Coordinates of C-alpha atoms in Angstrom, one line a residue:
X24 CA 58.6 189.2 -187.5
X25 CA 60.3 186.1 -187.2
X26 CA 60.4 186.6 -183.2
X27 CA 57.2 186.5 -183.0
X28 CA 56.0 183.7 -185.3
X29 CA 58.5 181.5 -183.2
X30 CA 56.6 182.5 -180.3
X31 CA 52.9 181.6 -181.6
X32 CA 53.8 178.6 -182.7
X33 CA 54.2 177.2 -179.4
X34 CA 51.3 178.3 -178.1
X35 CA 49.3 177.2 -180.9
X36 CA 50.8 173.4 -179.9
X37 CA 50.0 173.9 -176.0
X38 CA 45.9 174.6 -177.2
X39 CA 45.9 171.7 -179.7
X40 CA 47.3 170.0 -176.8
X41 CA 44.5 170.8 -174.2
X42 CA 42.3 170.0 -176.6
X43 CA 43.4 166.3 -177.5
X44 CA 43.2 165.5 -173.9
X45 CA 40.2 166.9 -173.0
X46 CA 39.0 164.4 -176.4
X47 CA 41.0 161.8 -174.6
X48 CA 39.0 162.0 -171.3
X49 CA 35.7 162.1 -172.9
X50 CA 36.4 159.0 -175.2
X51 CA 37.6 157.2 -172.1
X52 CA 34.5 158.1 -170.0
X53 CA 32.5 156.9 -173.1
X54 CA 34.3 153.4 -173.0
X55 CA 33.8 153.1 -169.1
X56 CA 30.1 153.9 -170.0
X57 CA 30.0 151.2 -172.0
X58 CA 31.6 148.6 -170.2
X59 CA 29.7 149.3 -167.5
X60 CA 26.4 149.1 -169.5
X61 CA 27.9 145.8 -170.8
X62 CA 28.6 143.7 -167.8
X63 CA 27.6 140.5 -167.7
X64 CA 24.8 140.0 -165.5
X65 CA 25.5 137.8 -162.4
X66 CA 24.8 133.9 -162.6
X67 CA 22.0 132.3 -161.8
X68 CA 22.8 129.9 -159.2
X69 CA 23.1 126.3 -160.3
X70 CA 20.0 124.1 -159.0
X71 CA 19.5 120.0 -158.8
X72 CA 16.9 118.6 -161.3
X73 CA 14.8 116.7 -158.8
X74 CA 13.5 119.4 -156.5
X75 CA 14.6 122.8 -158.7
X76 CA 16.9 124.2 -155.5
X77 CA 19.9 125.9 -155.7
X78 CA 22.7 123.9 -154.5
X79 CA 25.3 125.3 -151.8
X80 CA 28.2 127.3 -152.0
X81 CA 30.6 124.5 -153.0
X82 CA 27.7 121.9 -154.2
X83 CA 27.9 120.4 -157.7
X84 CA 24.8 119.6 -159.4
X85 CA 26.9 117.4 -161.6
X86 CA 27.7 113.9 -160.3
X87 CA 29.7 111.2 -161.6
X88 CA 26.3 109.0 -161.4
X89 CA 22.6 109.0 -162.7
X90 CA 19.8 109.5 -161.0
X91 CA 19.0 106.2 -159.0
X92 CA 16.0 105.0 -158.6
X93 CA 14.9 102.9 -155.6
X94 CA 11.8 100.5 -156.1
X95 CA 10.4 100.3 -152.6
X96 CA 7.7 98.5 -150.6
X97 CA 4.7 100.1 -149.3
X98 CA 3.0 98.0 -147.0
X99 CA 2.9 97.6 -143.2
X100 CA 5.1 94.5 -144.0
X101 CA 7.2 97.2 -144.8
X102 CA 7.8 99.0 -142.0
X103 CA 10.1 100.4 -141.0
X104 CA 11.5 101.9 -144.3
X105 CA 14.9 102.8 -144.6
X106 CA 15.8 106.3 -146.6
X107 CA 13.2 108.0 -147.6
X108 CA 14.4 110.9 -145.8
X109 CA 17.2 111.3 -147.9
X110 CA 15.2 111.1 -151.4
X111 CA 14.7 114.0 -153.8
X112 CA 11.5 113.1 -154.9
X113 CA 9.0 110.2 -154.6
X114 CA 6.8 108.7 -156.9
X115 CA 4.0 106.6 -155.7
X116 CA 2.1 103.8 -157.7
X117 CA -0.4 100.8 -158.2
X118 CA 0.7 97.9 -158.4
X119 CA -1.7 94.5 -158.0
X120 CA -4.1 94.2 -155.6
X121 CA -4.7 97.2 -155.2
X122 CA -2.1 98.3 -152.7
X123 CA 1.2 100.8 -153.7
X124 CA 4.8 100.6 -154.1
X125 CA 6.9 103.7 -153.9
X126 CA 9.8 104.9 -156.7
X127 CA 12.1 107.0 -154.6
X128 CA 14.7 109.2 -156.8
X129 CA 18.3 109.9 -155.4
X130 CA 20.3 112.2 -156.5
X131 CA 21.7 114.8 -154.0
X132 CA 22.2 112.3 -151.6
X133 CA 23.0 109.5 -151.8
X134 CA 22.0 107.2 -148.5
X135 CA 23.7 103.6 -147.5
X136 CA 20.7 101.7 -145.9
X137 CA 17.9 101.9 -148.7
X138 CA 14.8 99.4 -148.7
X139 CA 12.9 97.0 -148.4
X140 CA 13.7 97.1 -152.0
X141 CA 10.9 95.4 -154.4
X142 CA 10.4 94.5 -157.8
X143 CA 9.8 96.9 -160.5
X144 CA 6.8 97.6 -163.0
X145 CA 6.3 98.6 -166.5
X146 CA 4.5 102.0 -164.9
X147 CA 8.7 102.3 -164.2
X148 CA 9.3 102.9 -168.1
X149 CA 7.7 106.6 -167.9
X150 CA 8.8 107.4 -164.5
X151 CA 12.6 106.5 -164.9
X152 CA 12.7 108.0 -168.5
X153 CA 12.4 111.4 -168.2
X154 CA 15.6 111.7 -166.5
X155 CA 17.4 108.2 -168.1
X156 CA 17.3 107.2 -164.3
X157 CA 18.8 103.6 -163.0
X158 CA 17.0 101.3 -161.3
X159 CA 17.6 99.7 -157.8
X160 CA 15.4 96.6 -157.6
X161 CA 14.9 93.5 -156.5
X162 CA 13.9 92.2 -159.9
X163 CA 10.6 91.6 -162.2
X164 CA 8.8 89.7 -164.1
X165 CA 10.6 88.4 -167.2
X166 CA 8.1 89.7 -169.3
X167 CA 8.6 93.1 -167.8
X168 CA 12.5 92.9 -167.9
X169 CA 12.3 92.5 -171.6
X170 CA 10.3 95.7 -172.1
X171 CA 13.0 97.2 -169.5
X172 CA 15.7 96.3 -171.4
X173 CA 14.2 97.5 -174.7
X174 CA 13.0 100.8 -173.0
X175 CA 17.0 101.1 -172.5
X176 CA 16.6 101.8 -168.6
X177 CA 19.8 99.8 -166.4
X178 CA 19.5 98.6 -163.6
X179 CA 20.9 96.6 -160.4
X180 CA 19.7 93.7 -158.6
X181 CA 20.5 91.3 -155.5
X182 CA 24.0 89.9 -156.5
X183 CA 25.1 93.4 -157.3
X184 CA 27.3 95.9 -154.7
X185 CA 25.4 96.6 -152.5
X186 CA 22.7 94.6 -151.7
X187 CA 22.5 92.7 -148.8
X188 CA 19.6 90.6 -146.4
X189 CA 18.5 92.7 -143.1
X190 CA 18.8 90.6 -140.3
X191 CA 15.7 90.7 -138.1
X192 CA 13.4 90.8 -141.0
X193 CA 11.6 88.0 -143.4
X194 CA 11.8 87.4 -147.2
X195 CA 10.9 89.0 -148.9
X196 CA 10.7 92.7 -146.7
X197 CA 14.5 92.2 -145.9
X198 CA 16.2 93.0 -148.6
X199 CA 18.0 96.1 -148.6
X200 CA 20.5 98.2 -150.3
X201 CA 24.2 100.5 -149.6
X202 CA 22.9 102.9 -152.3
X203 CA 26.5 104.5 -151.9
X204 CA 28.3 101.6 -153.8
X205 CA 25.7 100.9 -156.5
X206 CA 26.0 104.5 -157.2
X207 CA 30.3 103.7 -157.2
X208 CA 29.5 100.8 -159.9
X209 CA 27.7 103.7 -162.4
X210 CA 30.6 105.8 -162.3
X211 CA 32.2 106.8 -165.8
X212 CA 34.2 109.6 -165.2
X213 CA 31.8 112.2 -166.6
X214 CA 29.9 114.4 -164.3
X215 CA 26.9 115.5 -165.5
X216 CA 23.6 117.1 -164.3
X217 CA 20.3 115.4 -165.7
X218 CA 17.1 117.2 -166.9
X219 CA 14.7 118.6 -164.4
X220 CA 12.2 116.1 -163.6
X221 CA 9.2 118.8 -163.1
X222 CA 9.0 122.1 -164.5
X223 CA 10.4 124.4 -161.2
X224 CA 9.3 127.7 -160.0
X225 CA 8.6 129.8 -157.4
X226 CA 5.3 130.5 -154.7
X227 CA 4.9 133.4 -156.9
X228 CA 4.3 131.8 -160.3
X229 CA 1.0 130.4 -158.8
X230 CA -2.7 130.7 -159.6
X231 CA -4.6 131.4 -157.1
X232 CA -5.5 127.9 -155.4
X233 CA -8.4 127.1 -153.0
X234 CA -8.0 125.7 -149.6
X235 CA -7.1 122.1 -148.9
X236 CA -5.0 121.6 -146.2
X237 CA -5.6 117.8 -146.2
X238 CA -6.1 115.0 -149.1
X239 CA -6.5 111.3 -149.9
X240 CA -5.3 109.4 -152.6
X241 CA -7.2 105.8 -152.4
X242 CA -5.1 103.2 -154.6
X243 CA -8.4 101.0 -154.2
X244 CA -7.0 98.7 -150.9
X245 CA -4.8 101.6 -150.1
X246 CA -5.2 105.1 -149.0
X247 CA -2.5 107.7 -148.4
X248 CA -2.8 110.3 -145.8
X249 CA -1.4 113.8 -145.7
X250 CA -2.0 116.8 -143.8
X251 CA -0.3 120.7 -144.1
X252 CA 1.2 121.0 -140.9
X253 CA 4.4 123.2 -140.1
X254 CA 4.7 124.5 -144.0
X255 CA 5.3 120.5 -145.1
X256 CA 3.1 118.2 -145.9
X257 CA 2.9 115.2 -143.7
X258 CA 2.1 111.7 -144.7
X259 CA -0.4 110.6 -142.0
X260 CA -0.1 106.5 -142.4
X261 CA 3.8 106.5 -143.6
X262 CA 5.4 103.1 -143.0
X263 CA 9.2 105.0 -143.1
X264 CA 11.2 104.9 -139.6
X265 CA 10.7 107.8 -136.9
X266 CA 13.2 110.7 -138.3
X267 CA 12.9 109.3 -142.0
X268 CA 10.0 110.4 -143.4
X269 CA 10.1 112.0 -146.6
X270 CA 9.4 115.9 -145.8
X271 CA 7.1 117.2 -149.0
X272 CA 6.5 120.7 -149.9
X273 CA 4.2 119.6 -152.2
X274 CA 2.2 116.8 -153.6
X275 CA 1.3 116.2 -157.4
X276 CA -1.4 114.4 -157.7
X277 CA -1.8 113.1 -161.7
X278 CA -4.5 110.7 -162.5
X279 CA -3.6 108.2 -164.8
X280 CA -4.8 105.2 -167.0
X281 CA -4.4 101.8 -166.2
X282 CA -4.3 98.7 -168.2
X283 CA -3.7 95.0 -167.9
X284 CA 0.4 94.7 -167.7
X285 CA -0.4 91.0 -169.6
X286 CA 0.6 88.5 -166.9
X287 CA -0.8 87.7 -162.5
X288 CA 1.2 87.5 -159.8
X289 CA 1.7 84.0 -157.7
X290 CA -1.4 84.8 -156.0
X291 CA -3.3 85.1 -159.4
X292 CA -4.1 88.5 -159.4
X293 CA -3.5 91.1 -162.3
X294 CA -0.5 93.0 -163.0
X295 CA -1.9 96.7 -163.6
X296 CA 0.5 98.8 -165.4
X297 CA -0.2 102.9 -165.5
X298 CA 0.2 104.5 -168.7
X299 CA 2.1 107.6 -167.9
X300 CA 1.8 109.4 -171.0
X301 CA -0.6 110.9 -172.9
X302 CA -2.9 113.4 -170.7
X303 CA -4.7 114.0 -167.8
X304 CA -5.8 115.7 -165.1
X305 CA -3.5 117.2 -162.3
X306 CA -3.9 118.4 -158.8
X307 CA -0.7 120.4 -157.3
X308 CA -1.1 120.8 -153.1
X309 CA 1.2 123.8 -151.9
X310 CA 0.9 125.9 -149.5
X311 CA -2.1 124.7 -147.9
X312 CA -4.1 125.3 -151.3
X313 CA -4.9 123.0 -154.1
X314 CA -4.6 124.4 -158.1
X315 CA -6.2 121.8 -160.6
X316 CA -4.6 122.0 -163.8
X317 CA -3.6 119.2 -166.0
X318 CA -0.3 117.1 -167.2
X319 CA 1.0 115.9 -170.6
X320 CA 3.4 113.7 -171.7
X321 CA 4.3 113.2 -175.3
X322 CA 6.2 109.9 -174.6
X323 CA 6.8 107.8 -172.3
X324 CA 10.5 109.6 -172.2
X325 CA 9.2 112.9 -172.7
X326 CA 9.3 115.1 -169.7
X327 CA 5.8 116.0 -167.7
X328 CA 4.3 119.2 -168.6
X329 CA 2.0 120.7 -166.4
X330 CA -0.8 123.5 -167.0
X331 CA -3.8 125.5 -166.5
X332 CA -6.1 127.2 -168.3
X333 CA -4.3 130.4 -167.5
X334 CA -0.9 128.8 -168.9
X335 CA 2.2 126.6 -167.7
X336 CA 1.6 125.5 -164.4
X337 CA 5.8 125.3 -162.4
X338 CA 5.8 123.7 -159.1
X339 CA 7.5 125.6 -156.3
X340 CA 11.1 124.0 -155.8
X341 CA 11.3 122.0 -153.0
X342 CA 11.0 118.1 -152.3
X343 CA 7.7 116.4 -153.9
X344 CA 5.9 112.7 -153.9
X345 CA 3.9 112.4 -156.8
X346 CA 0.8 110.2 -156.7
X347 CA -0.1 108.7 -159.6
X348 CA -3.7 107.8 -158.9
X349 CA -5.8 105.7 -161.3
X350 CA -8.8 107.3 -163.2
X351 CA -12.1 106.9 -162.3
X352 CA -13.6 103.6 -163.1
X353 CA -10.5 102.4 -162.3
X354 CA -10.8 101.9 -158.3
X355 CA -8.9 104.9 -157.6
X356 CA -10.1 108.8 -156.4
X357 CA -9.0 111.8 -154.9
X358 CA -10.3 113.5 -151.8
X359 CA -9.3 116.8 -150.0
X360 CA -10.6 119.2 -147.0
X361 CA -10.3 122.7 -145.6

């Protein structure tokens, strides 16, 4: 008897045995099952806040300088502009007389022969905000530098790095800047990426638009131009040097408000000053099409919303100029065509 309990015994072990592992192997295909199921899901790729496009392999969206903002002539006088090739985004608007000057936004690149670099506006407060931008400008107004300063906003002038007289050119359409070394003076040691200046999507988060493969944006004693040729949209009476036009894939067009800035220029005439906050209506040219939606802005900080009556209204990524066209009754319209 006690042969063969000796002899069940092991056998007993070797099943028990066989049995743990097979236990073993299920548990561990259970916990590959589960990691699996748990992986984290790939990154999205890291974009730049002024045109919503995903920045190359070895890009950093984070730079050791803000967003600059260059304050540029828009006149024949102008011509040729330097740089606007190399700008993110655009912003175009009133100023007296009628006629335009042009807020270009750096970021991704920063160029080193920017200009004719002009004066700035209070219609700068809400532009620059929204992304706590610097300015690059010739100078102002004292009335309007006080509500610059008080808005916060920095900015450089002539006498700072970087500026420098164009020879070849008359005051006061030759001054000019090395964007490069004002953006070296802003440097702090902390890299950081600043909020997107327009809500970005894709061709596929569009309404359905209607065709407009040209528009106008009349100022009052200016007009700008642009046709949808080649998938871009090309500015038909730019002032910018051959091979340094701004290339848009779309234009915004936001009608605003505008009111009395308080002071004249030296030739008498008055300052206007768009209020870009609030609400209005909005126009967004992609594609060859045209969806009209509207825009919002809470503050003149606040970031710009845009919408239809379907919902949020995203703006393909890619490079954009913005007009910002005064409301009727105020000498300003919009016109498009097929």
């Amino acid at each position: 008897m006690s042969f063969s309990k000796r002899s069940a015994l092991p056998a007993a072990l070797v099943a028990l045995s066989l049995l743990l592992a097979g236990c073993g192997d299920d548990a561990a295909e259970s916990k590959s099952a589960d990691e699996t199921s748990e992986a984290p899901a790939p990154e999205e790729p890291a974009t730049w806040p002024l045109t919503g496009l995903p920045a190359a392999e070895g890009e950093s969206v984070e730079q050791d300088h803000p967003v600059l903002v260059a304050k540029i002539d828009n006149s024949q006088s102008s011509a040729p502009q330097l740089g606007l090739g190399q700008a993110d985004l655009v912003v175009e608007e009133l100023v007296e007389g009628g006629t335009t000057r042009l807020a270009a936004f750096f970021y991704s690149q920063v160029p080193t022969d920017v200009g004719p670099v002009r004066s700035m506006r209070a219609s700068d407060i809400g532009i620059v905000s929204p992304v706590d931008a610097t300015v690059v400008t010739s100078g102002a107004a004292q009335v309007t530098i006080d509500r610059i300063k008080r808005a916060s906003i920095p900015f450089f002038g002539e006498g700072s790095p970087g500026f420098y007289r164009k020879d070849g050119r008359y005051a006061p359409y030759n001054l000019f800047t090395d964007l490069s070394k004002v953006a070296a003076e802003t440097e702090d040691g902390t890299d950081e990426r600043p909020a997107d200046y327009l809500p970005w999507g894709t061709v596929e988060d569009l309404p359905e638009g209607i065709p407009a493969r040209t528009l106008s944006a009349d100022f009052g004693n200016h007009t700008t131009n642009w046709a949808f040729q080649g998938g871009k949209y090309v500015n038909k009476n730019s002032y910018a040097a051959k091979g340094d036009r701004f290339q848009a894939d779309s234009v915004l067009v936001l009608r605003v408000k505008v009111v009395d800035a308080g002071y004249t220029d030296p030739g008498g005439n008055f300052v206007p000053e768009s209020k870009f906050e609030g609400k209005g209506t909005a126009q967004l040219f992609h594609g060859g099409k045209v969806i009209e939606g509207s825009w919002s802005k809470d503050k003149l900080s606040s970031a710009i919303a845009l919408s239809t009556p379907e919902g949020e209204l995203k703006v393909p990524a890619g490079k954009v100029w913005v007009e910002l066209v005064p409301v009727d009754g105020n000498n300003g319209s919009v016109a498009f065509g097929k």
